[in-house]
Amino acid sequence: MDMEGLHSFVAVAREKSISRAAQALHVTQPTLSARLKKLERDLGVSLLDRSWDGIRLTKHGRFFLTYSIGMFEALEEAATLLRRRGERTAGGPIDAITDALRLRVGVESFFFPAFMKPLVRGIQAAVPDAECKFVTKTSELLLSLADCDSLDLCLHYTTGPRPNLVSHHLANDRFVLLYPKTGYPDIRPDMSNAHLLKDKRFVLFESAPLLSFPKVTSQAFLKLFGDIPDRFHIVQDIEAALDIVAGGFGYTFVPVTSIYQLLGGPLPFHARLMPEAYLSLPILLSHASAPASPQPVAELSAVILSALQAYVQQIDPAYRLA
């Protein structure tokens, strides 16, 4: 991705003018226009609607802007910390984050709430005095970090072969259909009347899950309805999705591990475990085959895996959702 093009796009979106954005970036208008056109060409879509009335974002531009601004804010925060490092004594935030003795653990964001407690119990059993850094991101990003020795352990969905990692199977995840307790039809366990939900609003996850939409989510829609609905709420995290469904404002289907932490008591919504044909996705615990960490990562992984397996075995009977 062309960083100059991204920077130019954000500037134009902020200034709503090519000329004002060019002045803010201290470049000529032709240079700025060339950067924008290259970015649009690389993406294959128009980001800006240019007219005599000024510059407006297209629907693709509005979508892309959120990610662009988020990326620049994260980079600027990291750069600011690095610039200020010389002003501070040892023990500041960078030293805390980069401490080689700290155990760095990645957890897929979809099942982060469910697996956090057994994960912590496993770490406490393996290394009671450990200090940890926990990262909750998508599986693909976590695995890339693990490949680069930026994570010691990674709890994730399978995304294909990773020759630099050693992986241990924990469980297979399934989809569970969630819908409000009032104002919605009662869906049969075999999903035979799930089509009654089609005109309701579906809670769709933004960000990386959109990349797998054709492969996973749209296939589930086709099995449920025969086609893809057109009424959606958009959210960025699982907690928001669950609150929307519990509040009677929409329905969704999510990996059942997303609600593991709720299965010990009454659920605030109806839940129907969907057939394996809709989704059966392995969950793995991985670590580097040749860890750079001073921690005994392979030994720790075995203890942590055991704690996670005990938790899964305890929860599994709750798959009989009513």
PDB file of C-alpha atoms in Angstrom:
ATOM      1  CA  MET A   1       0.000   0.000   0.000  1.00  0.00           C
ATOM      2  CA  ASP A   2       1.311   3.435  -1.012  1.00  0.00           C
ATOM      3  CA  MET A   3       1.716   5.474   2.197  1.00  0.00           C
ATOM      4  CA  GLU A   4       1.921   8.783   0.324  1.00  0.00           C
ATOM      5  CA  GLY A   5      -1.358   7.988  -1.378  1.00  0.00           C
ATOM      6  CA  LEU A   6      -2.996   7.097   1.927  1.00  0.00           C
ATOM      7  CA  HIS A   7      -1.724  10.279   3.550  1.00  0.00           C
ATOM      8  CA  SER A   8      -3.004  12.323   0.611  1.00  0.00           C
ATOM      9  CA  PHE A   9      -6.423  10.654   0.743  1.00  0.00           C
ATOM     10  CA  VAL A  10      -6.843  11.387   4.467  1.00  0.00           C
ATOM     11  CA  ALA A  11      -5.766  15.002   3.926  1.00  0.00           C
ATOM     12  CA  VAL A  12      -8.309  15.522   1.127  1.00  0.00           C
ATOM     13  CA  ALA A  13     -11.067  13.900   3.194  1.00  0.00           C
ATOM     14  CA  ARG A  14     -10.233  16.247   6.068  1.00  0.00           C
ATOM     15  CA  GLU A  15      -9.885  19.446   3.992  1.00  0.00           C
ATOM     16  CA  LYS A  16     -12.655  18.559   1.492  1.00  0.00           C
ATOM     17  CA  SER A  17     -10.549  20.287  -1.145  1.00  0.00           C
ATOM     18  CA  ILE A  18      -7.640  19.267  -3.372  1.00  0.00           C
ATOM     19  CA  SER A  19      -6.084  22.722  -3.188  1.00  0.00           C
ATOM     20  CA  ARG A  20      -6.306  23.038   0.596  1.00  0.00           C
ATOM     21  CA  ALA A  21      -5.004  19.485   1.068  1.00  0.00           C
ATOM     22  CA  ALA A  22      -2.073  20.233  -1.261  1.00  0.00           C
ATOM     23  CA  GLN A  23      -1.225  23.326   0.798  1.00  0.00           C
ATOM     24  CA  ALA A  24      -1.429  21.347   4.054  1.00  0.00           C
ATOM     25  CA  LEU A  25       0.898  18.677   2.644  1.00  0.00           C
ATOM     26  CA  HIS A  26       3.230  21.229   0.976  1.00  0.00           C
ATOM     27  CA  VAL A  27       2.920  19.606  -2.451  1.00  0.00           C
ATOM     28  CA  THR A  28       1.557  20.825  -5.771  1.00  0.00           C
ATOM     29  CA  GLN A  29      -2.003  20.036  -6.796  1.00  0.00           C
ATOM     30  CA  PRO A  30      -0.873  17.916  -9.781  1.00  0.00           C
ATOM     31  CA  THR A  31       1.348  15.853  -7.452  1.00  0.00           C
ATOM     32  CA  LEU A  32      -1.505  15.327  -5.012  1.00  0.00           C
ATOM     33  CA  SER A  33      -3.938  14.424  -7.784  1.00  0.00           C
ATOM     34  CA  ALA A  34      -1.463  11.902  -9.213  1.00  0.00           C
ATOM     35  CA  ARG A  35      -1.072  10.242  -5.790  1.00  0.00           C
ATOM     36  CA  LEU A  36      -4.850   9.960  -5.398  1.00  0.00           C
ATOM     37  CA  LYS A  37      -5.344   8.515  -8.859  1.00  0.00           C
ATOM     38  CA  LYS A  38      -2.624   5.928  -8.244  1.00  0.00           C
ATOM     39  CA  LEU A  39      -4.261   4.901  -4.963  1.00  0.00           C
ATOM     40  CA  GLU A  40      -7.653   4.555  -6.648  1.00  0.00           C
ATOM     41  CA  ARG A  41      -6.070   2.595  -9.488  1.00  0.00           C
ATOM     42  CA  ASP A  42      -4.363   0.238  -7.039  1.00  0.00           C
ATOM     43  CA  LEU A  43      -7.619  -0.330  -5.153  1.00  0.00           C
ATOM     44  CA  GLY A  44      -9.747  -0.594  -8.268  1.00  0.00           C
ATOM     45  CA  VAL A  45     -12.429   1.788  -6.955  1.00  0.00           C
ATOM     46  CA  SER A  46     -13.148   5.528  -6.873  1.00  0.00           C
ATOM     47  CA  LEU A  47     -12.625   7.011  -3.431  1.00  0.00           C
ATOM     48  CA  LEU A  48     -13.523  10.603  -4.272  1.00  0.00           C
ATOM     49  CA  ASP A  49     -16.350  12.223  -6.187  1.00  0.00           C
ATOM     50  CA  ARG A  50     -14.863  15.290  -7.875  1.00  0.00           C
ATOM     51  CA  SER A  51     -17.226  18.037  -9.044  1.00  0.00           C
ATOM     52  CA  TRP A  52     -17.445  21.825  -9.336  1.00  0.00           C
ATOM     53  CA  ASP A  53     -19.066  21.824  -5.892  1.00  0.00           C
ATOM     54  CA  GLY A  54     -15.967  20.314  -4.330  1.00  0.00           C
ATOM     55  CA  ILE A  55     -14.769  16.894  -3.181  1.00  0.00           C
ATOM     56  CA  ARG A  56     -16.981  14.256  -1.593  1.00  0.00           C
ATOM     57  CA  LEU A  57     -16.192  10.746  -0.500  1.00  0.00           C
ATOM     58  CA  THR A  58     -17.794   7.924  -2.441  1.00  0.00           C
ATOM     59  CA  LYS A  59     -19.262   4.999  -0.497  1.00  0.00           C
ATOM     60  CA  HIS A  60     -15.949   3.195  -1.028  1.00  0.00           C
ATOM     61  CA  GLY A  61     -14.121   6.283   0.201  1.00  0.00           C
ATOM     62  CA  ARG A  62     -16.188   6.421   3.407  1.00  0.00           C
ATOM     63  CA  PHE A  63     -15.453   2.745   4.019  1.00  0.00           C
ATOM     64  CA  PHE A  64     -11.723   3.121   3.382  1.00  0.00           C
ATOM     65  CA  LEU A  65     -11.358   6.317   5.422  1.00  0.00           C
ATOM     66  CA  THR A  66     -12.061   4.597   8.749  1.00  0.00           C
ATOM     67  CA  TYR A  67      -9.235   2.117   8.207  1.00  0.00           C
ATOM     68  CA  SER A  68      -6.865   4.796   6.885  1.00  0.00           C
ATOM     69  CA  ILE A  69      -7.326   7.094   9.874  1.00  0.00           C
ATOM     70  CA  GLY A  70      -7.041   4.201  12.328  1.00  0.00           C
ATOM     71  CA  MET A  71      -3.776   3.086  10.764  1.00  0.00           C
ATOM     72  CA  PHE A  72      -2.256   6.567  10.858  1.00  0.00           C
ATOM     73  CA  GLU A  73      -3.316   7.104  14.473  1.00  0.00           C
ATOM     74  CA  ALA A  74      -1.681   3.825  15.513  1.00  0.00           C
ATOM     75  CA  LEU A  75       1.535   4.658  13.640  1.00  0.00           C
ATOM     76  CA  GLU A  76       1.621   8.172  15.063  1.00  0.00           C
ATOM     77  CA  GLU A  77       1.166   6.874  18.602  1.00  0.00           C
ATOM     78  CA  ALA A  78       4.071   4.447  18.150  1.00  0.00           C
ATOM     79  CA  ALA A  79       6.253   7.150  16.588  1.00  0.00           C
ATOM     80  CA  THR A  80       5.453   9.572  19.414  1.00  0.00           C
ATOM     81  CA  LEU A  81       6.482   7.016  22.029  1.00  0.00           C
ATOM     82  CA  LEU A  82       9.736   6.374  20.196  1.00  0.00           C
ATOM     83  CA  ARG A  83      10.522  10.081  19.836  1.00  0.00           C
ATOM     84  CA  ARG A  84       9.935  10.694  23.531  1.00  0.00           C
ATOM     85  CA  ARG A  85      11.835   7.657  24.710  1.00  0.00           C
ATOM     86  CA  GLY A  86      15.022   9.633  25.262  1.00  0.00           C
ATOM     87  CA  GLU A  87      13.164  12.015  27.556  1.00  0.00           C
ATOM     88  CA  ARG A  88      12.187   9.268  29.961  1.00  0.00           C
ATOM     89  CA  THR A  89      13.989   6.957  32.311  1.00  0.00           C
ATOM     90  CA  ALA A  90      14.040   3.200  31.881  1.00  0.00           C
ATOM     91  CA  GLY A  91      10.848   1.441  32.819  1.00  0.00           C
ATOM     92  CA  GLY A  92       8.580   3.491  30.573  1.00  0.00           C
ATOM     93  CA  PRO A  93       5.852   2.074  28.300  1.00  0.00           C
ATOM     94  CA  ILE A  94       8.202   0.905  25.545  1.00  0.00           C
ATOM     95  CA  ASP A  95      10.437  -0.941  28.018  1.00  0.00           C
ATOM     96  CA  ALA A  96       7.355  -2.561  29.560  1.00  0.00           C
ATOM     97  CA  ILE A  97       6.012  -3.691  26.183  1.00  0.00           C
ATOM     98  CA  THR A  98       9.327  -4.920  24.808  1.00  0.00           C
ATOM     99  CA  ASP A  99      10.667  -6.651  27.937  1.00  0.00           C
ATOM    100  CA  ALA A 100      12.113  -9.941  26.638  1.00  0.00           C
ATOM    101  CA  LEU A 101      11.104 -11.750  29.839  1.00  0.00           C
ATOM    102  CA  ARG A 102       7.440 -10.881  29.398  1.00  0.00           C
ATOM    103  CA  LEU A 103       5.243 -13.698  28.068  1.00  0.00           C
ATOM    104  CA  ARG A 104       3.496 -12.462  24.915  1.00  0.00           C
ATOM    105  CA  VAL A 105       0.158 -14.154  24.271  1.00  0.00           C
ATOM    106  CA  GLY A 106      -2.189 -13.601  21.329  1.00  0.00           C
ATOM    107  CA  VAL A 107      -5.903 -14.466  21.418  1.00  0.00           C
ATOM    108  CA  GLU A 108      -8.353 -14.354  18.506  1.00  0.00           C
ATOM    109  CA  SER A 109     -10.736 -11.464  19.191  1.00  0.00           C
ATOM    110  CA  PHE A 110     -13.871 -13.568  18.578  1.00  0.00           C
ATOM    111  CA  PHE A 111     -13.189 -15.896  21.490  1.00  0.00           C
ATOM    112  CA  PHE A 112     -11.115 -13.605  23.665  1.00  0.00           C
ATOM    113  CA  PRO A 113     -13.900 -13.101  26.289  1.00  0.00           C
ATOM    114  CA  ALA A 114     -14.580 -16.833  26.568  1.00  0.00           C
ATOM    115  CA  PHE A 115     -11.031 -18.160  26.806  1.00  0.00           C
ATOM    116  CA  MET A 116      -9.389 -15.471  28.906  1.00  0.00           C
ATOM    117  CA  LYS A 117     -10.067 -17.020  32.318  1.00  0.00           C
ATOM    118  CA  PRO A 118      -8.828 -20.569  31.515  1.00  0.00           C
ATOM    119  CA  LEU A 119      -5.892 -19.070  29.635  1.00  0.00           C
ATOM    120  CA  VAL A 120      -4.882 -17.073  32.711  1.00  0.00           C
ATOM    121  CA  ARG A 121      -5.311 -20.157  34.912  1.00  0.00           C
ATOM    122  CA  GLY A 122      -3.018 -22.108  32.599  1.00  0.00           C
ATOM    123  CA  ILE A 123      -0.366 -19.377  32.662  1.00  0.00           C
ATOM    124  CA  GLN A 124      -0.572 -19.140  36.459  1.00  0.00           C
ATOM    125  CA  ALA A 125      -0.100 -22.908  36.732  1.00  0.00           C
ATOM    126  CA  ALA A 126       2.875 -22.879  34.355  1.00  0.00           C
ATOM    127  CA  VAL A 127       4.656 -19.677  35.425  1.00  0.00           C
ATOM    128  CA  PRO A 128       3.017 -18.120  38.515  1.00  0.00           C
ATOM    129  CA  ASP A 129       5.356 -15.130  38.575  1.00  0.00           C
ATOM    130  CA  ALA A 130       5.143 -14.315  34.858  1.00  0.00           C
ATOM    131  CA  GLU A 131       4.319 -10.878  33.558  1.00  0.00           C
ATOM    132  CA  CYS A 132       2.327 -11.002  30.339  1.00  0.00           C
ATOM    133  CA  LYS A 133       1.342  -8.982  27.331  1.00  0.00           C
ATOM    134  CA  PHE A 134      -2.030  -9.990  25.845  1.00  0.00           C
ATOM    135  CA  VAL A 135      -2.879  -9.143  22.240  1.00  0.00           C
ATOM    136  CA  THR A 136      -6.444  -9.575  20.907  1.00  0.00           C
ATOM    137  CA  LYS A 137      -6.578  -9.406  17.117  1.00  0.00           C
ATOM    138  CA  THR A 138      -7.729 -11.488  14.170  1.00  0.00           C
ATOM    139  CA  SER A 139      -6.127 -14.896  13.726  1.00  0.00           C
ATOM    140  CA  GLU A 140      -4.294 -13.893  10.543  1.00  0.00           C
ATOM    141  CA  LEU A 141      -2.639 -10.918  12.251  1.00  0.00           C
ATOM    142  CA  LEU A 142      -1.750 -12.939  15.349  1.00  0.00           C
ATOM    143  CA  LEU A 143      -0.111 -15.628  13.256  1.00  0.00           C
ATOM    144  CA  SER A 144       1.897 -13.046  11.340  1.00  0.00           C
ATOM    145  CA  LEU A 145       3.126 -11.644  14.674  1.00  0.00           C
ATOM    146  CA  ALA A 146       4.006 -15.148  15.879  1.00  0.00           C
ATOM    147  CA  ASP A 147       5.872 -15.820  12.624  1.00  0.00           C
ATOM    148  CA  CYS A 148       7.963 -12.700  13.312  1.00  0.00           C
ATOM    149  CA  ASP A 149       8.695 -13.716  16.945  1.00  0.00           C
ATOM    150  CA  SER A 150       6.483 -10.916  18.260  1.00  0.00           C
ATOM    151  CA  LEU A 151       4.263 -13.405  20.111  1.00  0.00           C
ATOM    152  CA  ASP A 152       5.278 -16.424  22.188  1.00  0.00           C
ATOM    153  CA  LEU A 153       1.904 -18.167  22.157  1.00  0.00           C
ATOM    154  CA  CYS A 154      -1.124 -17.743  19.936  1.00  0.00           C
ATOM    155  CA  LEU A 155      -4.695 -19.054  20.353  1.00  0.00           C
ATOM    156  CA  HIS A 156      -6.325 -18.809  16.952  1.00  0.00           C
ATOM    157  CA  TYR A 157      -8.431 -20.232  14.159  1.00  0.00           C
ATOM    158  CA  THR A 158      -6.600 -22.264  11.548  1.00  0.00           C
ATOM    159  CA  THR A 159      -5.699 -20.183   8.492  1.00  0.00           C
ATOM    160  CA  GLY A 160      -3.482 -22.570   6.551  1.00  0.00           C
ATOM    161  CA  PRO A 161      -0.014 -24.082   7.020  1.00  0.00           C
ATOM    162  CA  ARG A 162       2.565 -22.158   9.055  1.00  0.00           C
ATOM    163  CA  PRO A 163       5.886 -24.024   8.762  1.00  0.00           C
ATOM    164  CA  ASN A 164       7.571 -21.878  11.428  1.00  0.00           C
ATOM    165  CA  LEU A 165       4.955 -22.724  14.069  1.00  0.00           C
ATOM    166  CA  VAL A 166       4.069 -25.780  16.140  1.00  0.00           C
ATOM    167  CA  SER A 167       0.290 -26.066  16.535  1.00  0.00           C
ATOM    168  CA  HIS A 168      -1.915 -28.115  18.871  1.00  0.00           C
ATOM    169  CA  HIS A 169      -5.622 -28.711  18.214  1.00  0.00           C
ATOM    170  CA  LEU A 170      -7.964 -27.504  20.961  1.00  0.00           C
ATOM    171  CA  ALA A 171     -11.499 -27.771  19.558  1.00  0.00           C
ATOM    172  CA  ASN A 172     -13.672 -27.257  16.492  1.00  0.00           C
ATOM    173  CA  ASP A 173     -15.810 -24.137  16.558  1.00  0.00           C
ATOM    174  CA  ARG A 174     -19.404 -24.035  15.315  1.00  0.00           C
ATOM    175  CA  PHE A 175     -21.827 -21.268  14.420  1.00  0.00           C
ATOM    176  CA  VAL A 176     -24.628 -20.447  16.854  1.00  0.00           C
ATOM    177  CA  LEU A 177     -27.683 -18.455  15.764  1.00  0.00           C
ATOM    178  CA  LEU A 178     -28.631 -15.713  18.235  1.00  0.00           C
ATOM    179  CA  TYR A 179     -31.933 -13.821  18.107  1.00  0.00           C
ATOM    180  CA  PRO A 180     -33.998 -11.769  20.596  1.00  0.00           C
ATOM    181  CA  LYS A 181     -36.428 -13.380  23.014  1.00  0.00           C
ATOM    182  CA  THR A 182     -39.293 -11.095  22.050  1.00  0.00           C
ATOM    183  CA  GLY A 183     -40.571  -9.857  18.708  1.00  0.00           C
ATOM    184  CA  TYR A 184     -38.874 -12.626  16.716  1.00  0.00           C
ATOM    185  CA  PRO A 185     -40.140 -16.012  15.471  1.00  0.00           C
ATOM    186  CA  ASP A 186     -39.024 -19.107  17.351  1.00  0.00           C
ATOM    187  CA  ILE A 187     -36.436 -20.841  15.166  1.00  0.00           C
ATOM    188  CA  ARG A 188     -36.403 -24.625  15.112  1.00  0.00           C
ATOM    189  CA  PRO A 189     -33.163 -26.433  16.039  1.00  0.00           C
ATOM    190  CA  ASP A 190     -32.879 -27.824  12.492  1.00  0.00           C
ATOM    191  CA  MET A 191     -33.036 -24.261  11.032  1.00  0.00           C
ATOM    192  CA  SER A 192     -35.964 -25.302   8.809  1.00  0.00           C
ATOM    193  CA  ASN A 193     -37.852 -22.052   9.484  1.00  0.00           C
ATOM    194  CA  ALA A 194     -34.803 -19.757   9.732  1.00  0.00           C
ATOM    195  CA  HIS A 195     -36.029 -17.964   6.597  1.00  0.00           C
ATOM    196  CA  LEU A 196     -38.448 -16.107   8.907  1.00  0.00           C
ATOM    197  CA  LEU A 197     -35.480 -13.997  10.030  1.00  0.00           C
ATOM    198  CA  LYS A 198     -34.617 -12.784   6.550  1.00  0.00           C
ATOM    199  CA  ASP A 199     -36.415  -9.421   6.846  1.00  0.00           C
ATOM    200  CA  LYS A 200     -34.848  -8.694  10.256  1.00  0.00           C
ATOM    201  CA  ARG A 201     -31.574  -6.791  10.692  1.00  0.00           C
ATOM    202  CA  PHE A 202     -28.438  -8.933  10.787  1.00  0.00           C
ATOM    203  CA  VAL A 203     -25.484  -7.845  12.950  1.00  0.00           C
ATOM    204  CA  LEU A 204     -22.420  -7.993  10.680  1.00  0.00           C
ATOM    205  CA  PHE A 205     -18.849  -7.679  11.871  1.00  0.00           C
ATOM    206  CA  GLU A 206     -16.659  -5.064  10.209  1.00  0.00           C
ATOM    207  CA  SER A 207     -12.906  -5.395   9.616  1.00  0.00           C
ATOM    208  CA  ALA A 208     -11.233  -8.724   8.847  1.00  0.00           C
ATOM    209  CA  PRO A 209     -14.382 -10.891   9.045  1.00  0.00           C
ATOM    210  CA  LEU A 210     -15.579  -9.002   5.950  1.00  0.00           C
ATOM    211  CA  LEU A 211     -12.676 -10.589   4.074  1.00  0.00           C
ATOM    212  CA  SER A 212     -14.128 -14.035   4.746  1.00  0.00           C
ATOM    213  CA  PHE A 213     -17.706 -12.942   4.038  1.00  0.00           C
ATOM    214  CA  PRO A 214     -18.017 -14.779   0.673  1.00  0.00           C
ATOM    215  CA  LYS A 215     -16.324 -17.892   2.049  1.00  0.00           C
ATOM    216  CA  VAL A 216     -18.028 -18.221   5.423  1.00  0.00           C
ATOM    217  CA  THR A 217     -20.822 -15.770   6.206  1.00  0.00           C
ATOM    218  CA  SER A 218     -22.431 -15.628   2.774  1.00  0.00           C
ATOM    219  CA  GLN A 219     -22.398 -19.435   2.551  1.00  0.00           C
ATOM    220  CA  ALA A 220     -24.269 -19.613   5.854  1.00  0.00           C
ATOM    221  CA  PHE A 221     -26.803 -17.102   4.528  1.00  0.00           C
ATOM    222  CA  LEU A 222     -27.319 -19.203   1.425  1.00  0.00           C
ATOM    223  CA  LYS A 223     -27.993 -22.266   3.559  1.00  0.00           C
ATOM    224  CA  LEU A 224     -30.404 -20.348   5.802  1.00  0.00           C
ATOM    225  CA  PHE A 225     -32.278 -18.242   3.262  1.00  0.00           C
ATOM    226  CA  GLY A 226     -31.230 -19.239  -0.250  1.00  0.00           C
ATOM    227  CA  ASP A 227     -29.779 -15.771  -0.802  1.00  0.00           C
ATOM    228  CA  ILE A 228     -28.133 -12.908   1.112  1.00  0.00           C
ATOM    229  CA  PRO A 229     -30.274 -10.409   3.082  1.00  0.00           C
ATOM    230  CA  ASP A 230     -29.864  -6.670   2.655  1.00  0.00           C
ATOM    231  CA  ARG A 231     -30.606  -5.297   6.155  1.00  0.00           C
ATOM    232  CA  PHE A 232     -27.533  -4.989   8.408  1.00  0.00           C
ATOM    233  CA  HIS A 233     -26.168  -3.416  11.532  1.00  0.00           C
ATOM    234  CA  ILE A 234     -22.365  -3.052  11.431  1.00  0.00           C
ATOM    235  CA  VAL A 235     -20.246  -3.588  14.570  1.00  0.00           C
ATOM    236  CA  GLN A 236     -16.567  -3.990  15.350  1.00  0.00           C
ATOM    237  CA  ASP A 237     -16.572  -6.322  18.358  1.00  0.00           C
ATOM    238  CA  ILE A 238     -18.462  -9.275  19.764  1.00  0.00           C
ATOM    239  CA  GLU A 239     -19.662  -7.496  22.914  1.00  0.00           C
ATOM    240  CA  ALA A 240     -21.498  -4.873  20.842  1.00  0.00           C
ATOM    241  CA  ALA A 241     -23.126  -7.610  18.753  1.00  0.00           C
ATOM    242  CA  LEU A 242     -24.357  -9.496  21.816  1.00  0.00           C
ATOM    243  CA  ASP A 243     -25.782  -6.312  23.358  1.00  0.00           C
ATOM    244  CA  ILE A 244     -27.665  -5.504  20.143  1.00  0.00           C
ATOM    245  CA  VAL A 245     -29.233  -8.967  20.023  1.00  0.00           C
ATOM    246  CA  ALA A 246     -30.051  -8.957  23.760  1.00  0.00           C
ATOM    247  CA  GLY A 247     -31.696  -5.561  23.282  1.00  0.00           C
ATOM    248  CA  GLY A 248     -34.028  -6.889  20.595  1.00  0.00           C
ATOM    249  CA  PHE A 249     -32.493  -4.806  17.813  1.00  0.00           C
ATOM    250  CA  GLY A 250     -31.186  -7.535  15.492  1.00  0.00           C
ATOM    251  CA  TYR A 251     -29.991 -11.122  15.123  1.00  0.00           C
ATOM    252  CA  THR A 252     -26.665 -12.701  14.205  1.00  0.00           C
ATOM    253  CA  PHE A 253     -24.734 -15.920  14.028  1.00  0.00           C
ATOM    254  CA  VAL A 254     -21.318 -16.115  15.676  1.00  0.00           C
ATOM    255  CA  PRO A 255     -18.827 -18.826  16.637  1.00  0.00           C
ATOM    256  CA  VAL A 256     -20.217 -20.597  19.688  1.00  0.00           C
ATOM    257  CA  THR A 257     -16.973 -19.844  21.545  1.00  0.00           C
ATOM    258  CA  SER A 258     -18.080 -16.195  21.472  1.00  0.00           C
ATOM    259  CA  ILE A 259     -20.720 -17.022  24.083  1.00  0.00           C
ATOM    260  CA  TYR A 260     -18.888 -19.732  26.073  1.00  0.00           C
ATOM    261  CA  GLN A 261     -18.592 -17.335  29.006  1.00  0.00           C
ATOM    262  CA  LEU A 262     -22.399 -16.965  29.121  1.00  0.00           C
ATOM    263  CA  LEU A 263     -23.380 -20.629  28.993  1.00  0.00           C
ATOM    264  CA  GLY A 264     -23.296 -21.160  32.751  1.00  0.00           C
ATOM    265  CA  GLY A 265     -26.538 -19.246  33.273  1.00  0.00           C
ATOM    266  CA  PRO A 266     -29.667 -17.951  31.530  1.00  0.00           C
ATOM    267  CA  LEU A 267     -28.926 -16.357  28.162  1.00  0.00           C
ATOM    268  CA  PRO A 268     -30.311 -12.873  27.364  1.00  0.00           C
ATOM    269  CA  PHE A 269     -31.341 -14.108  23.894  1.00  0.00           C
ATOM    270  CA  HIS A 270     -32.355 -17.299  22.114  1.00  0.00           C
ATOM    271  CA  ALA A 271     -29.468 -19.446  20.848  1.00  0.00           C
ATOM    272  CA  ARG A 272     -29.573 -22.293  18.345  1.00  0.00           C
ATOM    273  CA  LEU A 273     -26.471 -24.322  17.569  1.00  0.00           C
ATOM    274  CA  MET A 274     -26.206 -24.511  13.783  1.00  0.00           C
ATOM    275  CA  PRO A 275     -25.304 -27.722  11.904  1.00  0.00           C
ATOM    276  CA  GLU A 276     -21.632 -28.425  11.300  1.00  0.00           C
ATOM    277  CA  ALA A 277     -22.185 -27.874   7.573  1.00  0.00           C
ATOM    278  CA  TYR A 278     -22.500 -24.140   8.283  1.00  0.00           C
ATOM    279  CA  LEU A 279     -19.114 -23.952  10.013  1.00  0.00           C
ATOM    280  CA  SER A 280     -16.603 -26.299  11.591  1.00  0.00           C
ATOM    281  CA  LEU A 281     -13.400 -24.377  12.192  1.00  0.00           C
ATOM    282  CA  PRO A 282     -10.429 -25.748  14.187  1.00  0.00           C
ATOM    283  CA  ILE A 283      -9.056 -23.726  17.092  1.00  0.00           C
ATOM    284  CA  LEU A 284      -5.316 -24.133  17.642  1.00  0.00           C
ATOM    285  CA  LEU A 285      -2.722 -23.126  20.212  1.00  0.00           C
ATOM    286  CA  SER A 286       0.569 -22.360  18.446  1.00  0.00           C
ATOM    287  CA  HIS A 287       4.109 -21.308  19.256  1.00  0.00           C
ATOM    288  CA  ALA A 288       7.301 -20.891  17.253  1.00  0.00           C
ATOM    289  CA  SER A 289       9.141 -24.102  16.375  1.00  0.00           C
ATOM    290  CA  ALA A 290      12.376 -22.358  17.396  1.00  0.00           C
ATOM    291  CA  PRO A 291      11.262 -19.742  19.964  1.00  0.00           C
ATOM    292  CA  ALA A 292      13.434 -16.669  20.399  1.00  0.00           C
ATOM    293  CA  SER A 293      11.941 -16.054  23.846  1.00  0.00           C
ATOM    294  CA  PRO A 294      13.960 -16.907  26.980  1.00  0.00           C
ATOM    295  CA  GLN A 295      10.757 -18.461  28.320  1.00  0.00           C
ATOM    296  CA  PRO A 296      10.388 -22.280  27.992  1.00  0.00           C
ATOM    297  CA  VAL A 297       7.561 -21.740  25.528  1.00  0.00           C
ATOM    298  CA  ALA A 298       7.017 -25.384  24.498  1.00  0.00           C
ATOM    299  CA  GLU A 299       6.660 -26.507  28.126  1.00  0.00           C
ATOM    300  CA  LEU A 300       4.374 -23.584  28.941  1.00  0.00           C
ATOM    301  CA  SER A 301       2.245 -24.357  25.916  1.00  0.00           C
ATOM    302  CA  ALA A 302       1.573 -27.911  27.139  1.00  0.00           C
ATOM    303  CA  VAL A 303       0.362 -26.714  30.551  1.00  0.00           C
ATOM    304  CA  ILE A 304      -1.781 -23.934  29.065  1.00  0.00           C
ATOM    305  CA  LEU A 305      -3.279 -26.311  26.489  1.00  0.00           C
ATOM    306  CA  SER A 306      -4.265 -28.691  29.273  1.00  0.00           C
ATOM    307  CA  ALA A 307      -6.103 -25.910  31.127  1.00  0.00           C
ATOM    308  CA  LEU A 308      -7.910 -24.862  27.945  1.00  0.00           C
ATOM    309  CA  GLN A 309      -8.897 -28.463  27.152  1.00  0.00           C
ATOM    310  CA  ALA A 310     -10.368 -28.918  30.632  1.00  0.00           C
ATOM    311  CA  TYR A 311     -12.439 -25.778  30.111  1.00  0.00           C
ATOM    312  CA  VAL A 312     -13.696 -26.905  26.688  1.00  0.00           C
ATOM    313  CA  GLN A 313     -14.680 -30.328  28.027  1.00  0.00           C
ATOM    314  CA  GLN A 314     -16.644 -28.634  30.803  1.00  0.00           C
ATOM    315  CA  ILE A 315     -18.473 -26.334  28.381  1.00  0.00           C
ATOM    316  CA  ASP A 316     -19.158 -28.837  25.580  1.00  0.00           C
ATOM    317  CA  PRO A 317     -22.367 -30.257  27.142  1.00  0.00           C
ATOM    318  CA  ALA A 318     -23.797 -26.725  27.015  1.00  0.00           C
ATOM    319  CA  TYR A 319     -23.830 -27.049  23.214  1.00  0.00           C
ATOM    320  CA  ARG A 320     -27.300 -28.488  23.815  1.00  0.00           C
ATOM    321  CA  LEU A 321     -28.699 -24.987  23.725  1.00  0.00           C
ATOM    322  CA  ALA A 322     -32.387 -24.501  24.367  1.00  0.00           C
TER     323      ALA A 322
END
